CSV table of C-alpha atoms in Angstrom, one decimal:
chain,number,residue,atom,x,y,z
A,1,UNK,CA,129.6,147.8,42.3
A,2,UNK,CA,126.6,146.5,44.3
A,3,UNK,CA,128.6,146.7,47.5
A,4,UNK,CA,129.6,150.3,46.7
A,5,UNK,CA,126.0,151.2,46.3
A,6,UNK,CA,125.1,149.4,49.6
A,7,UNK,CA,128.0,151.1,51.3
A,8,UNK,CA,126.8,154.6,50.2
A,9,UNK,CA,123.3,153.8,51.5
A,10,UNK,CA,124.8,152.9,54.9
A,11,UNK,CA,126.7,156.2,54.9
A,12,UNK,CA,123.6,158.2,53.9
A,13,UNK,CA,121.6,156.5,56.7
A,14,UNK,CA,124.3,157.3,59.3
A,15,UNK,CA,124.4,160.9,58.2
A,16,UNK,CA,120.6,161.2,58.5
A,17,UNK,CA,120.6,159.7,62.0
A,18,UNK,CA,123.5,161.8,63.1
A,19,UNK,CA,121.8,165.0,61.8
A,20,UNK,CA,118.6,164.2,63.7
A,21,UNK,CA,120.6,163.2,66.8
A,22,UNK,CA,119.1,159.7,66.8
A,23,UNK,CA,121.3,157.3,68.7
A,24,UNK,CA,118.9,154.7,70.2
A,25,UNK,CA,116.8,151.9,69.0
A,26,UNK,CA,114.0,151.3,68.2
A,27,UNK,CA,114.6,153.9,65.4
A,28,UNK,CA,111.6,156.4,65.5
A,29,UNK,CA,110.8,156.1,61.8
A,30,UNK,CA,107.7,158.3,62.0
A,31,UNK,CA,109.7,161.1,63.7
A,32,UNK,CA,112.2,160.8,60.9
A,33,UNK,CA,109.5,161.1,58.3
A,34,UNK,CA,108.2,164.2,60.0
A,35,UNK,CA,111.7,165.7,60.3
A,36,UNK,CA,111.8,165.4,56.5
A,37,UNK,CA,108.6,167.4,56.3
A,38,UNK,CA,106.2,164.6,55.7
A,39,UNK,CA,102.8,163.9,57.2
A,40,UNK,CA,102.3,160.3,58.1
A,41,UNK,CA,98.8,159.0,57.8
A,42,UNK,CA,97.6,155.7,59.2
A,43,UNK,CA,94.7,154.1,57.4
A,44,UNK,CA,93.2,150.6,56.9
A,45,UNK,CA,94.0,149.7,53.3
A,46,UNK,CA,93.6,146.6,51.2
A,47,UNK,CA,95.9,143.8,52.3
A,48,UNK,CA,97.9,144.0,49.1
A,49,UNK,CA,98.8,147.7,49.7
A,50,UNK,CA,101.7,148.4,52.1
A,51,UNK,CA,101.9,152.2,51.8
A,52,UNK,CA,102.1,155.2,49.5
A,53,UNK,CA,103.7,158.5,49.1
A,54,UNK,CA,102.8,161.7,47.2
A,55,UNK,CA,103.1,165.5,47.5
A,56,UNK,CA,99.9,167.3,48.3
A,57,UNK,CA,99.9,171.1,48.4
A,58,UNK,CA,103.6,171.0,48.7
A,59,UNK,CA,103.6,168.6,51.6
A,60,UNK,CA,104.8,165.0,51.3
A,61,UNK,CA,102.2,162.6,52.5
A,62,UNK,CA,103.1,159.1,53.6
A,63,UNK,CA,100.3,156.6,53.9
A,64,UNK,CA,100.6,153.4,55.9
A,65,UNK,CA,98.3,150.4,56.0
A,66,UNK,CA,97.2,149.9,59.6
A,67,UNK,CA,95.9,146.4,58.9
A,68,UNK,CA,99.5,145.2,58.7
A,69,UNK,CA,101.6,144.1,61.6
A,70,UNK,CA,103.3,147.1,63.4
A,71,UNK,CA,106.7,145.8,62.4
A,72,UNK,CA,105.6,145.8,58.8
A,73,UNK,CA,104.2,149.3,59.2
A,74,UNK,CA,107.6,150.5,60.5
A,75,UNK,CA,109.2,149.0,57.4
A,76,UNK,CA,106.7,150.6,55.2
A,77,UNK,CA,107.3,154.1,56.7
A,78,UNK,CA,111.1,153.5,56.4
A,79,UNK,CA,110.6,152.5,52.8
A,80,UNK,CA,108.6,155.6,52.0
A,81,UNK,CA,111.2,157.7,53.9
A,82,UNK,CA,113.7,156.3,51.5
A,83,UNK,CA,111.7,157.4,48.5
A,84,UNK,CA,111.5,160.9,50.0
A,85,UNK,CA,115.1,161.0,50.9
A,86,UNK,CA,116.7,159.3,47.9
A,87,UNK,CA,114.1,159.7,45.2
A,88,UNK,CA,112.6,163.1,45.8
A,89,UNK,CA,112.6,164.0,42.1
A,90,UNK,CA,110.3,161.0,41.4
A,91,UNK,CA,107.7,161.9,44.0
A,92,UNK,CA,105.0,164.1,42.6
A,93,UNK,CA,101.3,164.8,43.2
A,94,UNK,CA,100.6,161.4,41.6
A,95,UNK,CA,100.3,158.9,44.3
A,96,UNK,CA,103.1,156.4,44.3
A,97,UNK,CA,101.6,153.1,45.7
A,98,UNK,CA,103.8,150.4,47.2
A,99,UNK,CA,102.5,146.9,47.2
A,100,UNK,CA,103.9,144.1,49.3
A,101,UNK,CA,107.7,144.1,49.7
A,102,UNK,CA,107.9,140.4,49.6
A,103,UNK,CA,111.1,138.4,50.3
A,104,UNK,CA,111.3,137.6,46.6
A,105,UNK,CA,111.6,141.3,45.8
A,106,UNK,CA,114.1,141.8,48.6
A,107,UNK,CA,116.2,139.0,47.4
A,108,UNK,CA,115.9,139.5,43.7
A,109,UNK,CA,119.1,140.1,41.9
A,110,UNK,CA,119.6,143.9,41.5
A,111,UNK,CA,121.4,143.3,38.1
A,112,UNK,CA,118.1,142.2,36.5
A,113,UNK,CA,116.1,145.1,37.9
A,114,UNK,CA,114.5,147.7,35.6
A,115,UNK,CA,114.6,151.4,36.5
A,116,UNK,CA,111.5,151.5,38.7
A,117,UNK,CA,112.3,148.2,40.3
A,118,UNK,CA,115.7,149.5,41.1
A,119,UNK,CA,114.1,152.4,43.0
A,120,UNK,CA,112.1,149.8,45.1
A,121,UNK,CA,115.2,147.7,45.8
A,122,UNK,CA,117.1,150.7,46.8
A,123,UNK,CA,114.3,151.9,49.1
A,124,UNK,CA,114.1,148.4,50.7
A,125,UNK,CA,117.9,148.4,51.4
A,126,UNK,CA,117.7,151.9,52.8
A,127,UNK,CA,114.7,151.0,54.9
A,128,UNK,CA,116.6,148.0,56.4
A,129,UNK,CA,119.7,150.1,57.0
A,130,UNK,CA,117.6,152.7,58.7
A,131,UNK,CA,115.6,150.4,61.0
A,132,UNK,CA,118.7,148.4,61.8
A,133,UNK,CA,121.7,150.8,61.6
A,134,UNK,CA,124.9,149.1,60.9
A,135,UNK,CA,126.9,150.7,63.7
A,136,UNK,CA,124.3,149.8,66.4
A,137,UNK,CA,123.7,146.3,65.0
A,138,UNK,CA,127.5,145.6,64.8
A,139,UNK,CA,128.0,146.9,68.3
A,140,UNK,CA,125.2,144.8,69.8
A,141,UNK,CA,126.5,141.7,67.9
A,142,UNK,CA,130.0,142.4,69.2
A,143,UNK,CA,128.9,142.6,72.8
A,144,UNK,CA,126.7,139.5,72.5
A,145,UNK,CA,127.3,137.4,69.4
A,146,UNK,CA,124.5,135.2,68.2
A,147,UNK,CA,124.1,132.3,65.8
A,148,UNK,CA,122.1,133.5,62.9
A,149,UNK,CA,119.9,130.4,63.0
A,150,UNK,CA,119.3,130.5,66.7
A,151,UNK,CA,115.6,131.4,67.1
A,152,UNK,CA,115.7,132.7,70.7
A,153,UNK,CA,118.6,135.2,70.6
A,154,UNK,CA,117.5,136.4,67.1
A,155,UNK,CA,114.0,137.1,68.4
A,156,UNK,CA,115.3,138.9,71.4
A,157,UNK,CA,117.4,141.1,69.1
A,158,UNK,CA,114.6,141.7,66.7
A,159,UNK,CA,112.4,143.0,69.6
A,160,UNK,CA,115.0,145.6,70.4
A,161,UNK,CA,114.8,146.9,66.9
A,162,UNK,CA,111.0,146.5,66.6
A,163,UNK,CA,111.4,144.6,63.3
A,164,UNK,CA,110.5,141.1,62.3
A,165,UNK,CA,112.8,138.2,62.9
A,166,UNK,CA,113.0,137.5,59.2
A,167,UNK,CA,113.9,141.1,58.4
A,168,UNK,CA,116.7,141.1,61.0
A,169,UNK,CA,118.0,137.8,59.8
A,170,UNK,CA,118.1,139.1,56.2
A,171,UNK,CA,119.9,142.3,57.3
A,172,UNK,CA,122.5,140.4,59.3
A,173,UNK,CA,123.2,138.1,56.3
A,174,UNK,CA,123.6,141.0,54.0
A,175,UNK,CA,125.9,142.8,56.3
A,176,UNK,CA,128.0,139.8,57.0
A,177,UNK,CA,128.2,139.0,53.3
A,178,UNK,CA,129.3,142.5,52.5
A,179,UNK,CA,131.9,142.8,55.3
A,180,UNK,CA,133.3,139.4,54.1
A,181,UNK,CA,133.7,140.7,50.6
A,182,UNK,CA,135.4,143.9,51.7
A,183,UNK,CA,137.9,142.0,53.8
A,184,UNK,CA,138.8,139.7,51.0
A,185,UNK,CA,139.2,142.6,48.6
B,10,UNK,CA,75.5,149.3,49.8
B,11,UNK,CA,75.1,145.6,50.8
B,12,UNK,CA,74.9,145.0,54.5
B,13,UNK,CA,77.7,142.4,55.1
B,14,UNK,CA,80.6,144.3,53.6
B,15,UNK,CA,79.6,147.5,55.4
B,16,UNK,CA,79.8,145.8,58.8
B,17,UNK,CA,83.0,144.0,57.9
B,18,UNK,CA,84.6,147.3,56.8
B,19,UNK,CA,83.5,149.2,59.9
B,20,UNK,CA,84.8,146.3,62.0
B,21,UNK,CA,88.1,146.4,60.2
B,22,UNK,CA,88.5,150.1,60.9
B,23,UNK,CA,87.7,149.5,64.6
B,24,UNK,CA,90.1,146.6,64.8
B,25,UNK,CA,93.0,148.4,63.1
B,26,UNK,CA,92.6,151.5,65.2
B,27,UNK,CA,92.4,149.4,68.4
B,28,UNK,CA,95.6,147.6,67.4
B,29,UNK,CA,97.3,150.8,66.7
B,30,UNK,CA,96.5,152.1,70.1
B,31,UNK,CA,97.7,148.7,71.4
B,32,UNK,CA,94.5,147.9,73.2
B,33,UNK,CA,93.7,144.3,73.8
B,34,UNK,CA,90.1,143.4,72.9
B,35,UNK,CA,89.1,142.8,76.5
B,36,UNK,CA,90.2,146.3,77.4
B,37,UNK,CA,88.3,148.1,74.7
B,38,UNK,CA,85.3,145.9,75.4
B,39,UNK,CA,85.4,146.8,79.1
B,40,UNK,CA,85.6,150.5,78.3
B,41,UNK,CA,82.5,150.2,76.1
B,42,UNK,CA,80.6,148.0,78.5
B,43,UNK,CA,80.4,145.1,76.2
B,44,UNK,CA,81.8,141.5,76.3
B,45,UNK,CA,85.0,140.7,74.5
B,46,UNK,CA,83.0,138.2,72.4
B,47,UNK,CA,80.7,141.0,71.2
B,48,UNK,CA,83.6,143.2,70.3
B,49,UNK,CA,85.2,140.3,68.4
B,50,UNK,CA,82.0,139.8,66.5
B,51,UNK,CA,81.7,143.5,65.7
B,52,UNK,CA,85.3,143.6,64.5
B,53,UNK,CA,84.7,140.7,62.1
B,54,UNK,CA,81.4,142.1,60.9
B,55,UNK,CA,79.4,139.1,62.3
B,56,UNK,CA,77.5,141.4,64.6
B,57,UNK,CA,75.9,144.6,63.4
B,58,UNK,CA,77.1,147.7,65.3
B,59,UNK,CA,74.4,150.1,66.6
B,60,UNK,CA,74.4,153.8,65.9
B,61,UNK,CA,75.1,154.8,69.5
B,62,UNK,CA,77.9,152.3,69.5
B,63,UNK,CA,79.5,154.0,66.5
B,64,UNK,CA,79.7,157.2,68.6
B,65,UNK,CA,81.1,155.3,71.6
B,66,UNK,CA,83.7,153.6,69.5
B,67,UNK,CA,84.7,156.8,67.9
B,68,UNK,CA,85.2,158.6,71.2
B,69,UNK,CA,87.2,155.9,72.8
B,70,UNK,CA,89.3,155.2,69.6
B,71,UNK,CA,90.0,158.9,69.2
B,72,UNK,CA,88.2,159.2,65.8
B,73,UNK,CA,85.3,161.1,64.4
B,74,UNK,CA,82.2,159.0,64.1
B,75,UNK,CA,82.3,159.5,60.3
B,76,UNK,CA,85.8,158.0,60.2
B,77,UNK,CA,84.2,154.7,61.0
B,78,UNK,CA,81.8,154.9,58.1
B,79,UNK,CA,83.0,153.6,54.8
B,80,UNK,CA,82.0,155.8,51.8
B,81,UNK,CA,79.0,154.7,49.8
B,82,UNK,CA,80.7,152.6,47.1
B,83,UNK,CA,77.4,151.9,45.4
B,84,UNK,CA,77.0,155.6,44.7
B,85,UNK,CA,78.8,157.9,42.3
B,86,UNK,CA,82.5,158.3,42.9
B,87,UNK,CA,83.4,161.6,44.5
B,88,UNK,CA,84.8,164.2,42.1
B,89,UNK,CA,88.3,164.3,43.6
B,90,UNK,CA,88.4,160.5,43.5
B,91,UNK,CA,88.3,160.4,39.7
B,92,UNK,CA,90.9,163.2,39.5
B,93,UNK,CA,93.4,161.5,41.8
B,94,UNK,CA,96.4,160.4,39.8
B,95,UNK,CA,97.9,157.1,41.0
B,96,UNK,CA,101.1,155.4,39.7
B,97,UNK,CA,100.7,151.7,39.5
B,98,UNK,CA,97.8,149.3,39.2
B,99,UNK,CA,95.0,149.6,41.7
B,100,UNK,CA,91.5,148.3,41.7
B,101,UNK,CA,88.5,150.6,42.3
B,102,UNK,CA,88.2,149.7,45.9
B,103,UNK,CA,91.9,150.4,46.5
B,104,UNK,CA,91.6,153.7,44.7
B,105,UNK,CA,88.7,154.7,47.0
B,106,UNK,CA,90.8,153.8,50.1
B,107,UNK,CA,93.8,155.8,48.8
B,108,UNK,CA,91.5,158.8,48.0
B,109,UNK,CA,90.1,158.6,51.5
B,110,UNK,CA,93.6,158.6,53.0
B,111,UNK,CA,94.8,161.5,50.9
B,112,UNK,CA,91.7,163.5,51.7
B,113,UNK,CA,91.8,162.7,55.4
B,114,UNK,CA,93.0,165.0,58.1
B,115,UNK,CA,91.9,164.1,61.6
B,116,UNK,CA,93.3,160.6,62.0
B,117,UNK,CA,96.8,161.5,60.9
B,118,UNK,CA,97.2,164.3,63.5
B,119,UNK,CA,96.1,162.2,66.4
B,120,UNK,CA,98.0,159.2,65.4
B,121,UNK,CA,101.2,161.1,65.1
B,122,UNK,CA,101.0,162.1,68.8
B,123,UNK,CA,100.1,158.7,69.9
B,124,UNK,CA,102.9,156.9,68.2
B,125,UNK,CA,105.3,159.6,69.4
B,126,UNK,CA,104.4,159.1,73.0
B,127,UNK,CA,104.8,155.4,72.5
B,128,UNK,CA,108.2,155.5,71.0
B,129,UNK,CA,109.4,158.1,73.5
B,130,UNK,CA,108.6,155.7,76.4
B,131,UNK,CA,110.3,152.8,74.7
B,132,UNK,CA,108.6,150.4,77.0
B,133,UNK,CA,106.2,148.5,74.8
B,134,UNK,CA,104.1,147.1,77.6
B,135,UNK,CA,103.5,150.2,79.6
B,136,UNK,CA,101.0,152.0,77.5
B,137,UNK,CA,99.0,148.9,77.1
B,138,UNK,CA,98.8,148.5,80.9
B,139,UNK,CA,97.5,152.0,81.4
B,140,UNK,CA,94.8,151.9,78.7
B,141,UNK,CA,93.6,148.6,79.9
B,142,UNK,CA,92.1,150.2,83.0
């Protein structure tokens, strides 16, 4: 059930990338946001706030906290893109504020999530899939396999995607886990 | 408005914009004819920025001078600030920041172009090299 959900997210991401003709990394997340009709605004915000999204005069506005690391800003944009792409009916003129997407939220068991938490979990998964598309990641790992705990190669790879090492590691673990489950099934 | 938070907030805006443009401190300092240490102190609010410097910062950082000035939080909240509907818990300062972002225009348009050019080039170091001159 969870895997199915993850799988459909991967499919949706692939469709979005193909439609926009995006084949290379780093994935231009702000270009994707604009292709979906959104304005991206960069602004220094309180440390606790990652980003936000709302509709103003019919135009989706995505806000990003510039005080965060650029990698984190990219994840924030991807997360807001997910809300726009997957949860359009939930986005209104009321500003939807996203606070820190901590590892604990990322790792939390989806089964225990409430309705709104589920939206955030889904947005995080979509964001990870968008920043590190499965087909590109798998291809790179096939050409040059790495040990997931090897710092050097992992860092090298994370630089190519313009994401943090931890985010990449988490993504690879999830993909490996899922592929393993599918093979066994 | 108390002096210390004002300079800290102006400094934070300068720093965030500088980082977004991927300028190292020494490069921005050189453009403005100040030492790196002075810029570092301004960014943390330890040194008070002068009025003519606000204009210089704004020009170099591609902002309007007013973008560098935090709104007067001691005064009455702006009308549209109280009207703004926000989902989720935010404190008054966060609310003010969000209202500013939603109400802003200039920064967003410029930043879009900048980030675009950066991602199109795909060579992270190159833009930094150029702007450092």
